[in-house]
Each structure stands twice: as C-alpha cells, then as structure tokens.
C-alpha cells in the first residue's frame, strides 16, 4: 500500500489533504466530520479582527453606548474579548474531539493585533497558526516594497513570539513574487499557503450594479498555483501548501509533483461534500501504485523548476512553443 503521509509544518500528516479555512471548519462537529472523511488536518475558519471592529462600530452607530465614552471603551473591549473567547472555545473543543492537527487562522487589520491575537490562540492550545494576510495593493500611494515589508514584519514578529509553527497564506499580487516569497520564508514561518482567493467582482448588466462573482473557485484557477509551486519549490526555505482550484485528485497530484507538501481544499467540499477527500485518497493511492511509487515523498517536488537541468531554457521553450503553435 503506497504511503501517502507527508511532512507539513513539522507535522507528519497521514495524507496531504487539509480542510481549508472556511465555513466548513467553523464548528467542532463540522471539523470532526472532515476528519472522519479523511482530512489530515483542519484550518479553522479565520477570526477576523475587522469583523469584530465592525460589530463594535455597529453598536456605536445604534448609540448603544449612550455617548458615554468610558462605556464605549468598555463595550468595545468586551466585544473584542468575547469574540476572542468564543474562538478560543472553538479551538479547545476541536482539540478535545479531533486527533488531527488543528490549525487556527487569524486576519488582523492593525500591526499590533497580529501578535496579541496570535499569543492568545497559542495559549488556547492550537497546534499551529495560519496567518490569513491580505493587503490589496489598491492604494495608489503605497509602494510595493512598503506592502511587502508589512508582510515580512508580521511573519517575523509572530513566528518569533510563538512556539507553535506558523504558516502564512498569501495572494499573488506582488511584483517581485519569487524574491518576496523567498524572503518571507526566511522569517521563521514554517509554510507558505499559495494562494488565498477573494470575492471576484462582477457586473450585473440588468441592474448596472457591481456584484460578487462566484464564491467557489473553478478548476482553471489552479493554474496560477501550479506556476508558483513550480518556481518556488526548492527555493523557499519552508513548506508549501497548495490552495485554490483543487477540484479533483489529479490536480492535487500535479500540485504535489510541482512542490506542494500539502493540498488545501474548500470549494470541492462545498460542491460535493467532505466525502470527496476519502475518494481522492483512494484514487491517489491507486495512481501511485500503478506508477510504482511507494511514498508521497518520492513525488513531492519531482517536477519543480529548481531541479530542471536548464530552468531558463525550459521557460523559454515553453514561451516559444506557445506562440509557434498558436494559429
Ligand atoms: C465560504 C468560504 C469562506 C472562506 N473563509 C475563509 C476564512 O475565514 N479564512 C481563510 O483564510 N480563507 C477562507 N476562505 C478561502 C479558502 O480557505 C480557500 O483559500 C479558497 O476558497 C480557495 O480554495 P478552494 O479553491 O479549495 O475553494 C473561504 C472560502 C469560502 C468559499
């Protein structure tokens, strides 16, 4: 029987399939169901600081504070504390029920909050922490290197503070992506998750309003993940997890061949149910055996660019072939 176990963030996972942070991982019962269906680890739904602060603002707008600023401060503090406590209870509940690693996830909007929240989550007993970090480069006054510096600072500060392993989930809107990812991997984080996926803006031609596109990913979206896994594997000094567009076991295997130590899944489970994971584990095992591979480590990163004999020629050949074949 082929061995599907993989090493990710210092954990030995029984297989490479991790349940991504989403609404499917926001309760103990749902996480347990994922474990029963084969998930090797679970990333808990993120705790969003911005959401907590919006709740505080809505209390403010409803004049719940009766304009007394001391009361306002107290309730703001309490709301934040309450949200954090509920999250800590969730982690604690998962830790008691599950035997797979429980990876907490946070998104903070202010620099100091990353370290405050991270410390509390470690104390709650999470096995690891994923930093769900996104600064959209949409501010015309903000330069690329200023944005990158914030990511690097947060990654360094949080990984220095915590004793549990830290991963960072990023998007791919960076101008010097390869250089930035290598620098990020040197901050002490144990994994990079490629990539986060955002609401896709769309336009309704009837109402002439901007709407949200599909909340779930499409299989084609994995192409960008494959590109960056191939480029970064063997160059970053941390593990890599694929995330976005994994809708079948074949895509997962491709991601692993290109350098993913683990594969995170959300949309496919929303569409088909958590049972897809067990089916993928079975199919991946069969494929490995049919090809004579005994362990996942034999194929992890096998096709990455760093090991290609002529990586530059390889890139150029791809480019030329594309245009010479185009009709
Ligand atoms: C309904 C929904 C909720 C999500 N919530 C979070 C979240 O709280 N934190 C996070 O890091 N990613 C969140 N994601 C993103 C997923 O973790 C994942 O990165 C993304 O959906 C791409 O993977 P997929 O193609 O397997 O869906 C969410 C995705 C969906 C569909």
XYZ file of C-alpha atoms and ligand atoms in Angstrom:
358
model
C 0.000 0.000 0.000
C 1.514 3.329 -1.064
C 2.354 5.616 1.847
C 0.515 8.935 1.464
C 1.923 10.543 4.592
C 3.629 13.900 4.227
C 5.593 16.282 6.362
C 3.985 19.716 6.715
C 4.967 22.443 9.198
C 6.758 19.821 11.290
C 3.695 17.530 11.489
C 3.570 14.091 9.971
C 0.198 14.173 8.223
C -1.425 10.856 7.291
C -2.155 12.212 3.798
C -1.678 15.575 2.029
C -5.337 16.715 2.181
C -6.099 19.567 4.570
C -9.508 21.182 5.023
C -9.022 24.882 4.177
C -10.266 27.605 6.434
C -13.919 28.236 5.522
C -17.481 27.902 6.785
C -16.874 24.131 6.714
C -14.417 24.451 9.584
C -16.304 26.819 11.878
C -17.614 24.279 14.395
C -16.360 21.220 16.255
C -18.996 18.989 14.602
C -18.081 20.075 11.069
C -14.360 19.659 11.723
C -14.975 16.175 13.154
C -16.926 15.242 10.024
C -13.955 16.365 7.919
C -11.612 14.234 9.994
C -13.902 11.228 9.546
C -13.836 11.817 5.800
C -10.067 11.679 5.652
C -8.829 15.252 6.272
C -5.289 15.059 7.636
C -5.518 18.479 9.322
C -8.041 21.254 9.595
C -7.563 25.005 9.275
C -10.209 26.655 11.422
C -12.376 29.466 9.974
C -10.421 32.697 10.448
C -11.004 35.057 13.290
C -11.285 38.440 11.584
C -10.371 41.463 13.657
C -12.109 43.699 11.140
C -15.395 41.852 11.683
C -15.079 42.312 15.432
C -14.431 46.031 14.983
C -17.421 46.286 12.644
C -19.592 44.819 15.384
C -18.231 47.468 17.733
C -18.963 50.180 15.142
C -22.500 48.968 14.629
C -23.098 49.170 18.390
C -21.682 52.682 18.210
C -23.964 53.669 15.339
C -27.009 52.344 17.167
C -25.929 54.579 20.014
C -25.840 51.559 22.290
C -23.127 53.338 24.258
C -25.360 56.299 25.128
C -22.479 58.617 24.192
C -20.507 57.914 27.372
C -17.003 57.390 26.096
C -15.952 55.228 29.046
C -18.875 52.905 28.398
C -17.940 52.923 24.740
C -14.381 51.839 25.509
C -15.575 49.174 27.878
C -18.050 47.667 25.422
C -15.519 47.814 22.590
C -13.053 45.947 24.801
C -15.743 43.466 25.868
C -16.908 42.777 22.285
C -13.339 42.064 21.207
C -12.685 39.887 24.234
C -15.940 37.993 23.748
C -15.157 37.226 20.077
C -11.688 36.056 21.023
C -13.039 33.890 23.848
C -15.568 32.240 21.525
C -12.738 31.432 19.115
C -10.595 30.039 21.910
C -13.513 27.815 22.988
C -13.832 26.598 19.407
C -10.144 25.658 19.269
C -10.375 23.984 22.645
C -13.459 21.992 21.550
C -11.714 20.837 18.369
C -8.595 19.847 20.265
C -10.662 17.663 22.591
C -12.617 15.930 19.814
C -10.118 15.628 16.955
C -6.903 13.664 16.685
C -5.582 15.505 13.596
C -3.682 18.825 13.880
C -5.903 21.859 14.429
C -4.503 24.939 12.699
C -6.051 28.214 13.881
C -6.322 31.150 11.491
C -6.424 34.889 12.070
C -6.762 38.008 9.999
C -5.811 41.225 11.738
C -6.093 44.763 10.459
C -3.612 46.512 12.747
C 0.065 45.688 13.246
C -0.046 45.026 16.995
C -3.158 42.862 16.859
C -1.340 40.132 14.952
C 0.894 39.462 17.928
C -1.868 39.959 20.563
C -4.284 37.562 18.878
C -1.567 35.055 17.984
C -0.417 34.803 21.610
C -3.982 34.151 22.826
C -4.538 31.477 20.197
C -1.366 29.636 21.103
C -2.456 29.688 24.743
C -5.769 28.138 23.648
C -3.901 25.016 22.528
C -3.935 25.293 18.720
C -1.328 23.037 17.114
C -0.325 25.708 14.607
C -1.409 29.098 13.315
C -2.094 30.220 9.746
C -1.855 33.967 9.181
C -4.552 34.841 6.676
C -2.927 38.038 5.488
C -4.057 40.246 2.650
C -3.258 43.818 1.889
C -4.739 44.603 -1.501
C -2.219 46.722 -3.426
C -5.024 49.098 -4.344
C -3.724 52.206 -2.556
C -2.093 54.300 -5.282
C 0.133 55.992 -2.710
C 1.524 52.762 -1.290
C 4.644 51.339 -2.920
C 5.125 47.602 -3.424
C 8.095 47.362 -1.068
C 6.147 49.111 1.727
C 3.434 46.472 1.429
C 5.935 43.614 1.324
C 7.672 44.975 4.426
C 4.431 44.715 6.408
C 4.087 41.034 5.481
C 7.715 40.336 6.391
C 7.401 42.166 9.738
C 4.224 40.349 10.728
C 5.645 36.941 9.713
C 8.858 37.585 11.679
C 7.165 39.007 14.780
C 4.543 36.283 15.059
C 6.944 33.406 14.430
C 9.409 34.800 16.966
C 6.660 35.156 19.558
C 5.085 31.715 19.203
C 6.474 28.281 19.881
C 3.870 26.593 17.653
C 4.559 26.566 13.886
C 3.235 29.464 11.838
C 2.121 29.481 8.189
C 1.249 32.489 6.074
C -1.461 32.401 3.413
C -0.854 34.997 0.734
C -2.228 36.204 -2.586
C -0.072 36.609 -5.683
C -0.297 40.339 -6.286
C 3.392 41.013 -5.624
C 5.629 42.489 -8.299
C 8.784 40.608 -7.261
C 6.931 37.465 -6.267
C 9.815 34.935 -6.242
C 12.218 37.184 -4.333
C 9.494 38.220 -1.886
C 8.386 34.629 -1.220
C 11.977 33.545 -0.506
C 12.462 36.466 1.897
C 9.158 35.680 3.590
C 10.181 32.042 4.003
C 13.319 33.192 5.841
C 11.358 34.941 8.623
C 10.817 31.752 10.629
C 7.447 30.731 9.200
C 7.112 27.020 8.525
C 4.864 27.166 5.455
C 3.516 29.379 2.723
C -0.017 28.735 1.512
C -0.445 29.531 -2.192
C -2.955 31.205 -2.556
C -5.822 32.947 -0.865
C -8.861 33.611 -3.020
C -11.041 36.692 -2.813
C -14.549 37.570 -3.833
C -14.415 38.167 -7.564
C -16.109 41.386 -8.650
C -18.674 41.093 -11.443
C -21.169 43.442 -13.074
C -24.898 42.858 -13.441
C -25.864 44.277 -16.860
C -29.543 44.481 -15.897
C -29.229 46.369 -12.646
C -25.924 48.050 -13.602
C -24.556 47.155 -10.208
C -21.265 45.640 -9.160
C -21.926 42.193 -7.782
C -19.919 39.384 -6.262
C -18.817 36.665 -8.696
C -18.674 33.003 -7.776
C -17.812 32.403 -4.143
C -16.447 28.986 -5.073
C -13.345 28.526 -7.219
C -13.146 26.921 -10.660
C -10.636 24.193 -11.603
C -8.758 26.532 -14.008
C -7.782 28.735 -11.091
C -5.249 26.116 -10.018
C -3.011 27.049 -12.972
C -1.581 30.064 -11.109
C -0.934 27.864 -8.074
C 0.934 25.347 -10.243
C 3.087 28.082 -11.791
C 4.251 29.378 -8.412
C 4.681 25.976 -6.793
C 6.989 25.011 -9.665
C 9.004 28.224 -9.343
C 9.187 28.403 -5.545
C 9.679 24.755 -4.564
C 13.306 24.140 -3.620
C 13.943 27.880 -3.393
C 11.879 28.855 -0.352
C 13.116 27.519 2.995
C 9.690 26.455 4.259
C 6.955 24.036 3.217
C 4.391 24.892 0.566
C 0.665 24.199 0.583
C -1.500 24.486 -2.500
C -4.815 26.271 -2.135
C -7.348 27.283 -4.814
C -8.886 25.296 -7.595
C -8.252 21.750 -6.388
C -11.413 20.006 -7.597
C -10.078 16.515 -8.289
C -7.317 14.162 -7.154
C -5.397 14.667 -10.408
C -4.976 18.392 -9.688
C -3.802 17.573 -6.178
C -1.192 15.139 -7.556
C 0.008 17.757 -10.080
C 0.413 20.296 -7.257
C 2.411 17.769 -5.246
C 4.637 16.925 -8.220
C 5.353 20.639 -8.568
C 6.265 21.074 -4.919
C 3.225 21.146 -2.603
C 3.795 19.367 0.701
C 0.061 19.587 1.377
C -3.093 20.484 -0.520
C -5.849 22.582 1.000
C -9.433 22.116 -0.133
C -12.618 24.164 0.335
C -14.750 24.666 -2.815
C -14.717 20.997 -3.883
C -16.088 20.043 -0.481
C -18.756 22.748 -0.699
C -19.795 21.349 -4.090
C -19.595 17.607 -3.464
C -19.371 17.168 0.294
C -16.454 16.201 2.539
C -16.562 12.627 1.230
C -14.523 13.765 -1.806
C -11.458 13.544 0.391
C -11.696 9.798 1.011
C -12.318 9.216 -2.696
C -9.240 11.295 -3.580
C -7.094 9.426 -1.050
C -8.143 6.156 -2.663
C -7.539 7.390 -6.228
C -4.166 8.933 -5.371
C -3.066 5.684 -3.719
C -4.129 3.699 -6.805
C -2.306 6.091 -9.142
C 0.893 5.918 -7.088
C 0.803 2.138 -7.026
C 0.130 1.937 -10.768
C 3.238 4.103 -11.338
C 5.381 2.162 -8.867
C 5.692 4.973 -6.295
C 5.793 3.772 -2.717
C 5.702 7.047 -0.837
C 4.487 10.578 -1.425
C 7.971 11.926 -0.695
C 9.131 10.262 -3.941
C 6.898 12.534 -5.981
C 6.853 15.744 -3.906
C 8.536 18.460 -5.962
C 9.695 15.954 -8.595
C 8.806 18.349 -11.425
C 9.805 21.613 -9.792
C 11.759 24.123 -11.779
C 14.743 24.300 -9.392
C 15.714 20.733 -10.330
C 15.220 21.170 -14.050
C 18.571 20.804 -15.824
C 18.116 24.032 -17.768
C 15.434 26.006 -15.952
C 15.863 29.090 -18.136
C 15.807 27.145 -21.387
C 12.744 25.354 -20.083
C 10.929 28.667 -19.580
C 11.966 29.997 -22.972
C 10.970 26.788 -24.742
C 7.531 26.972 -23.189
C 7.168 30.541 -24.375
C 8.262 29.760 -27.947
C 6.176 26.653 -28.248
C 3.097 28.553 -27.139
C 3.460 31.186 -29.853
C 4.621 28.896 -32.647
C 1.630 26.597 -32.050
C -0.868 29.468 -31.890
C -2.964 29.666 -35.021
C -17.359 30.352 2.053
C -15.866 30.497 2.196
C -15.341 31.016 3.379
C -13.950 31.193 3.490
N -13.434 31.682 4.667
C -12.079 31.803 4.800
C -11.504 32.241 6.013
O -12.182 32.530 7.008
N -10.157 32.329 6.083
C -9.338 31.995 5.048
O -8.108 32.080 5.166
N -9.855 31.579 3.868
C -11.206 31.469 3.735
N -11.727 31.017 2.556
C -10.812 30.712 1.438
C -10.471 29.228 1.395
O -9.772 28.828 2.563
C -9.606 28.900 0.176
O -8.344 29.534 0.297
C -10.254 29.335 -1.132
O -11.632 29.043 -1.150
C -9.578 28.657 -2.317
O -9.587 27.259 -2.192
P -10.678 26.339 -2.964
O -10.468 26.542 -4.400
O -10.396 24.940 -2.497
O -12.024 26.814 -2.515
C -13.097 30.831 2.418
C -13.652 30.286 1.261
C -15.017 30.107 1.140
C -15.563 29.511 -0.138
